[in-house]
Amino acid sequence: MSENRGAVHSAENLWRQGWIKKGLAAFVLTGLAGCTYTQTSDISNPLVRKSSWFSYLNADDLRLACQAGDAEGKIRIVYNAKYYDEVWAFELDPYPGYEEFNLTTRVFGPLQVKNINVELNAPLGAFGGQETVDRIDRDAYLAITDALQAEGFGTQSRDGLRLYSDDYYWVAIGCSSQTVTLATWASGVDDLRGLAFPDVLADLSSLEGDLPEAPSAENARSQGAAQLHYSQNSDSRDFYRTVRGNMLR
């Protein structure tokens, strides 16, 4: 009898522990989903990046300002070269008159992210990375927007595309006439090596270092393979975002 009771108690304890863990995971993920990146946030701060990366990637701050008419000409471009290896972020902000613009470049590299203990499938950043701010003229700004538009910025239809943290992809979000435009380019779907706008950005930025090279089109992982890998490693630190209209969810 004592053995049976012990077995029952052990099973009950395991059941409770499982639900406690699931509840804790849901609580943490809900907290991350509710952390909004704002215009006064500092993405270079590791705590800010830890709690609001999804919001930053979706440009929630830019979207809100765009609706209010306060973000005309602003563009955010993010290059995910495997999240836990290297991420580049470019911000274009106009001066009054739209003749000059700030191009802010940030990179969070291997030393900043690889050695961090990551929990519960959450995108946790680390340390501040590197940052430069370059003032560019209107012609340089138009060179960037022309290169983006040549690759489908403003005309894409990518609903349902998944962007996996352990892969390579670009996201560009901009505001024009109080309208937000989202474009994405993903390894396995697009030939990232053939894109022109990354070279334009790199040439205009004074940040040292080269953009990480994405896999060639023939060696890139397909969306199906990425999804299978993610489903088979559901306890890992990896995550993904899905294109829903002009949003990332």
Tab-separated table of C-alpha atoms in Angstrom:
chain	number	residue	atom	x	y	z
A	1	MET	CA	0.000	0.000	0.000
A	2	SER	CA	2.743	2.428	0.884
A	3	GLU	CA	4.398	1.816	-2.486
A	4	ASN	CA	1.172	2.575	-4.345
A	5	ARG	CA	0.644	5.813	-2.441
A	6	GLY	CA	4.201	6.819	-3.171
A	7	ALA	CA	3.690	6.213	-6.876
A	8	VAL	CA	0.478	8.262	-6.846
A	9	HIS	CA	2.143	11.141	-5.014
A	10	SER	CA	5.108	11.049	-7.404
A	11	ALA	CA	2.856	11.168	-10.463
A	12	GLU	CA	0.829	13.964	-8.918
A	13	ASN	CA	3.963	15.948	-8.136
A	14	LEU	CA	5.247	15.538	-11.681
A	15	TRP	CA	1.859	16.649	-13.048
A	16	ARG	CA	1.890	19.741	-10.840
A	17	GLN	CA	5.491	20.568	-11.710
A	18	GLY	CA	4.676	20.289	-15.400
A	19	TRP	CA	1.811	22.733	-15.118
A	20	ILE	CA	3.861	25.088	-12.973
A	21	LYS	CA	6.587	25.153	-15.625
A	22	LYS	CA	4.035	25.701	-18.399
A	23	GLY	CA	2.371	28.454	-16.430
A	24	LEU	CA	5.695	30.159	-15.749
A	25	ALA	CA	6.672	29.951	-19.417
A	26	ALA	CA	3.336	31.436	-20.471
A	27	PHE	CA	3.739	34.216	-17.925
A	28	VAL	CA	7.216	35.123	-19.152
A	29	LEU	CA	6.253	35.005	-22.833
A	30	THR	CA	3.148	37.098	-22.139
A	31	GLY	CA	5.345	39.636	-20.390
A	32	LEU	CA	7.699	39.784	-23.375
A	33	ALA	CA	4.821	40.178	-25.799
A	34	GLY	CA	3.488	43.074	-23.732
A	35	CYS	CA	6.760	45.057	-23.623
A	36	THR	CA	6.470	47.822	-26.188
A	37	TYR	CA	9.479	49.577	-27.671
A	38	THR	CA	8.981	53.357	-27.648
A	39	GLN	CA	10.739	56.364	-29.164
A	40	THR	CA	12.563	56.944	-25.869
A	41	SER	CA	13.733	53.324	-25.530
A	42	ASP	CA	17.386	52.425	-26.065
A	43	ILE	CA	17.786	49.213	-28.045
A	44	SER	CA	21.502	49.222	-27.154
A	45	ASN	CA	20.502	48.594	-23.534
A	46	PRO	CA	20.526	44.804	-23.086
A	47	LEU	CA	17.551	44.878	-20.728
A	48	VAL	CA	15.503	46.872	-23.230
A	49	ARG	CA	16.515	44.537	-26.040
A	50	LYS	CA	15.715	41.515	-23.893
A	51	SER	CA	12.176	42.645	-23.143
A	52	SER	CA	11.134	44.448	-26.319
A	53	TRP	CA	12.884	42.882	-29.314
A	54	PHE	CA	9.636	41.744	-30.937
A	55	SER	CA	8.243	45.253	-30.585
A	56	TYR	CA	11.427	46.815	-31.969
A	57	LEU	CA	11.492	44.434	-34.932
A	58	ASN	CA	7.853	45.279	-35.707
A	59	ALA	CA	8.707	48.997	-35.293
A	60	ASP	CA	5.826	49.641	-32.900
A	61	ASP	CA	7.306	53.018	-31.994
A	62	LEU	CA	7.626	54.055	-35.640
A	63	ARG	CA	4.087	52.870	-36.391
A	64	LEU	CA	2.627	54.926	-33.565
A	65	ALA	CA	4.557	58.034	-34.609
A	66	CYS	CA	3.597	57.457	-38.240
A	67	GLN	CA	-0.114	57.480	-37.402
A	68	ALA	CA	0.401	60.782	-35.602
A	69	GLY	CA	2.245	62.266	-38.576
A	70	ASP	CA	5.559	62.403	-36.711
A	71	ALA	CA	7.612	59.802	-38.596
A	72	GLU	CA	7.625	60.913	-42.226
A	73	GLY	CA	10.647	59.450	-43.997
A	74	LYS	CA	11.758	57.283	-41.080
A	75	ILE	CA	12.927	53.792	-41.984
A	76	ARG	CA	14.135	50.903	-39.817
A	77	ILE	CA	16.081	48.078	-41.445
A	78	VAL	CA	17.167	44.980	-39.511
A	79	TYR	CA	19.446	42.200	-40.699
A	80	ASN	CA	19.146	38.995	-38.690
A	81	ALA	CA	22.263	36.931	-39.423
A	82	LYS	CA	21.281	34.217	-36.933
A	83	TYR	CA	20.048	36.142	-33.903
A	84	TYR	CA	22.514	34.629	-31.459
A	85	ASP	CA	25.437	35.263	-33.799
A	86	GLU	CA	24.976	38.740	-35.240
A	87	VAL	CA	22.244	41.332	-35.801
A	88	TRP	CA	22.565	44.648	-37.646
A	89	ALA	CA	20.066	47.483	-37.297
A	90	PHE	CA	19.910	50.621	-39.453
A	91	GLU	CA	17.774	53.656	-38.625
A	92	LEU	CA	17.109	56.492	-41.058
A	93	ASP	CA	15.827	59.706	-39.453
A	94	PRO	CA	15.288	62.945	-41.408
A	95	TYR	CA	16.228	66.435	-40.326
A	96	PRO	CA	13.632	69.189	-40.865
A	97	GLY	CA	13.417	69.957	-44.563
A	98	TYR	CA	14.337	66.389	-45.565
A	99	GLU	CA	17.657	67.415	-47.096
A	100	GLU	CA	19.787	65.608	-44.512
A	101	PHE	CA	19.278	62.404	-42.583
A	102	ASN	CA	20.897	60.522	-39.734
A	103	LEU	CA	21.899	56.971	-40.560
A	104	THR	CA	22.360	55.141	-37.263
A	105	THR	CA	23.976	51.724	-37.500
A	106	ARG	CA	24.079	49.229	-34.639
A	107	VAL	CA	25.521	45.744	-34.534
A	108	PHE	CA	25.125	43.163	-31.807
A	109	GLY	CA	27.784	40.581	-32.442
A	110	PRO	CA	28.847	37.110	-31.319
A	111	LEU	CA	30.593	38.295	-28.175
A	112	GLN	CA	27.418	40.096	-27.130
A	113	VAL	CA	24.978	37.225	-27.507
A	114	LYS	CA	26.536	33.774	-27.697
A	115	ASN	CA	27.481	33.368	-24.048
A	116	ILE	CA	24.150	34.390	-22.563
A	117	ASN	CA	21.925	31.809	-20.891
A	118	VAL	CA	18.613	32.008	-22.772
A	119	GLU	CA	15.332	30.677	-21.346
A	120	LEU	CA	11.841	29.803	-22.545
A	121	ASN	CA	12.203	30.471	-26.273
A	122	ALA	CA	12.682	34.196	-25.626
A	123	PRO	CA	14.960	36.490	-27.658
A	124	LEU	CA	17.399	37.670	-25.028
A	125	GLY	CA	20.044	40.155	-26.085
A	126	ALA	CA	23.223	41.073	-24.274
A	127	PHE	CA	25.538	44.045	-23.895
A	128	GLY	CA	25.379	47.162	-25.973
A	129	GLY	CA	27.096	46.220	-29.210
A	130	GLN	CA	28.590	48.884	-31.491
A	131	GLU	CA	26.963	52.044	-32.833
A	132	THR	CA	27.751	54.816	-35.305
A	133	VAL	CA	25.723	57.801	-36.495
A	134	ASP	CA	26.397	59.232	-39.962
A	135	ARG	CA	24.787	62.297	-41.486
A	136	ILE	CA	23.869	61.635	-45.101
A	137	ASP	CA	22.351	63.872	-47.782
A	138	ARG	CA	19.118	63.487	-49.707
A	139	ASP	CA	20.801	61.767	-52.649
A	140	ALA	CA	22.219	59.095	-50.350
A	141	TYR	CA	18.813	58.622	-48.727
A	142	LEU	CA	17.187	58.232	-52.144
A	143	ALA	CA	19.863	55.717	-53.112
A	144	ILE	CA	18.729	53.590	-50.164
A	145	THR	CA	15.003	53.937	-50.860
A	146	ASP	CA	15.476	53.320	-54.591
A	147	ALA	CA	17.439	50.135	-53.834
A	148	LEU	CA	14.735	48.991	-51.399
A	149	GLN	CA	11.954	49.652	-53.888
A	150	ALA	CA	13.843	47.783	-56.599
A	151	GLU	CA	13.664	44.717	-54.325
A	152	GLY	CA	9.917	45.024	-53.667
A	153	PHE	CA	9.650	47.527	-50.820
A	154	GLY	CA	6.060	48.761	-51.041
A	155	THR	CA	4.871	46.093	-53.483
A	156	GLN	CA	5.571	42.805	-51.684
A	157	SER	CA	2.976	40.267	-50.594
A	158	ARG	CA	4.570	38.014	-47.977
A	159	ASP	CA	1.644	37.114	-45.735
A	160	GLY	CA	2.415	33.957	-43.775
A	161	LEU	CA	6.187	34.079	-44.247
A	162	ARG	CA	8.052	32.960	-41.141
A	163	LEU	CA	11.290	34.624	-40.096
A	164	TYR	CA	13.341	32.249	-37.941
A	165	SER	CA	15.866	33.529	-35.418
A	166	ASP	CA	18.426	30.870	-36.351
A	167	ASP	CA	18.402	31.878	-40.021
A	168	TYR	CA	19.136	34.923	-42.174
A	169	TYR	CA	16.585	37.596	-43.075
A	170	TRP	CA	16.066	41.315	-43.654
A	171	VAL	CA	13.177	43.446	-42.411
A	172	ALA	CA	12.510	47.015	-43.599
A	173	ILE	CA	9.728	49.185	-42.171
A	174	GLY	CA	9.166	52.792	-43.201
A	175	CYS	CA	6.649	55.628	-42.916
A	176	SER	CA	5.378	57.785	-45.774
A	177	SER	CA	2.231	59.952	-45.790
A	178	GLN	CA	1.162	58.396	-42.454
A	179	THR	CA	1.260	54.943	-44.040
A	180	VAL	CA	3.544	52.150	-42.818
A	181	THR	CA	5.276	49.866	-45.316
A	182	LEU	CA	6.786	46.512	-44.364
A	183	ALA	CA	9.075	44.396	-46.524
A	184	THR	CA	10.916	41.189	-45.693
A	185	TRP	CA	13.528	39.070	-47.435
A	186	ALA	CA	14.312	35.613	-46.079
A	187	SER	CA	16.986	33.047	-46.830
A	188	GLY	CA	15.428	30.083	-48.603
A	189	VAL	CA	12.838	32.352	-50.183
A	190	ASP	CA	14.997	35.134	-51.593
A	191	ASP	CA	18.566	35.211	-52.837
A	192	LEU	CA	19.931	37.414	-50.059
A	193	ARG	CA	23.326	37.580	-51.734
A	194	GLY	CA	21.704	39.183	-54.751
A	195	LEU	CA	20.100	42.087	-52.872
A	196	ALA	CA	21.551	45.506	-53.692
A	197	PHE	CA	20.399	47.660	-50.773
A	198	PRO	CA	22.676	45.988	-48.170
A	199	ASP	CA	25.727	47.187	-50.102
A	200	VAL	CA	24.278	50.707	-50.289
A	201	LEU	CA	23.770	50.736	-46.524
A	202	ALA	CA	27.218	49.316	-45.826
A	203	ASP	CA	28.895	51.895	-48.076
A	204	LEU	CA	27.141	54.794	-46.331
A	205	SER	CA	27.748	53.559	-42.790
A	206	SER	CA	31.025	54.254	-41.019
A	207	LEU	CA	30.647	51.232	-38.746
A	208	GLU	CA	33.622	48.946	-39.173
A	209	GLY	CA	33.129	45.347	-40.173
A	210	ASP	CA	31.381	43.497	-42.952
A	211	LEU	CA	27.805	42.323	-43.095
A	212	PRO	CA	27.680	38.555	-42.479
A	213	GLU	CA	27.214	36.665	-45.717
A	214	ALA	CA	23.988	34.706	-46.028
A	215	PRO	CA	23.973	31.191	-47.531
A	216	SER	CA	23.881	30.987	-51.302
A	217	ALA	CA	20.474	30.370	-52.815
A	218	GLU	CA	21.271	26.719	-53.524
A	219	ASN	CA	22.488	26.106	-49.963
A	220	ALA	CA	19.782	28.053	-48.135
A	221	ARG	CA	17.352	26.252	-45.844
A	222	SER	CA	13.781	26.080	-47.132
A	223	GLN	CA	10.794	27.288	-45.111
A	224	GLY	CA	9.684	23.674	-44.734
A	225	ALA	CA	13.063	22.585	-43.397
A	226	ALA	CA	13.157	25.551	-41.024
A	227	GLN	CA	9.695	24.744	-39.703
A	228	LEU	CA	10.602	21.081	-39.203
A	229	HIS	CA	13.788	22.031	-37.349
A	230	TYR	CA	11.871	24.433	-35.117
A	231	SER	CA	9.154	21.883	-34.297
A	232	GLN	CA	11.759	19.273	-33.412
A	233	ASN	CA	13.617	21.702	-31.148
A	234	SER	CA	10.685	23.346	-29.379
A	235	ASP	CA	12.597	23.570	-26.084
A	236	SER	CA	15.428	25.569	-27.629
A	237	ARG	CA	16.010	29.311	-27.370
A	238	ASP	CA	15.037	29.901	-30.999
A	239	PHE	CA	11.932	31.809	-32.044
A	240	TYR	CA	10.231	33.143	-35.157
A	241	ARG	CA	8.033	35.997	-36.341
A	242	THR	CA	5.307	35.657	-38.977
A	243	VAL	CA	4.345	38.260	-41.572
A	244	ARG	CA	0.662	39.154	-41.167
A	245	GLY	CA	-0.254	41.860	-43.625
A	246	ASN	CA	2.132	44.686	-42.786
A	247	MET	CA	2.820	43.415	-39.274
A	248	LEU	CA	5.161	40.870	-37.686
A	249	ARG	CA	3.408	38.570	-35.240
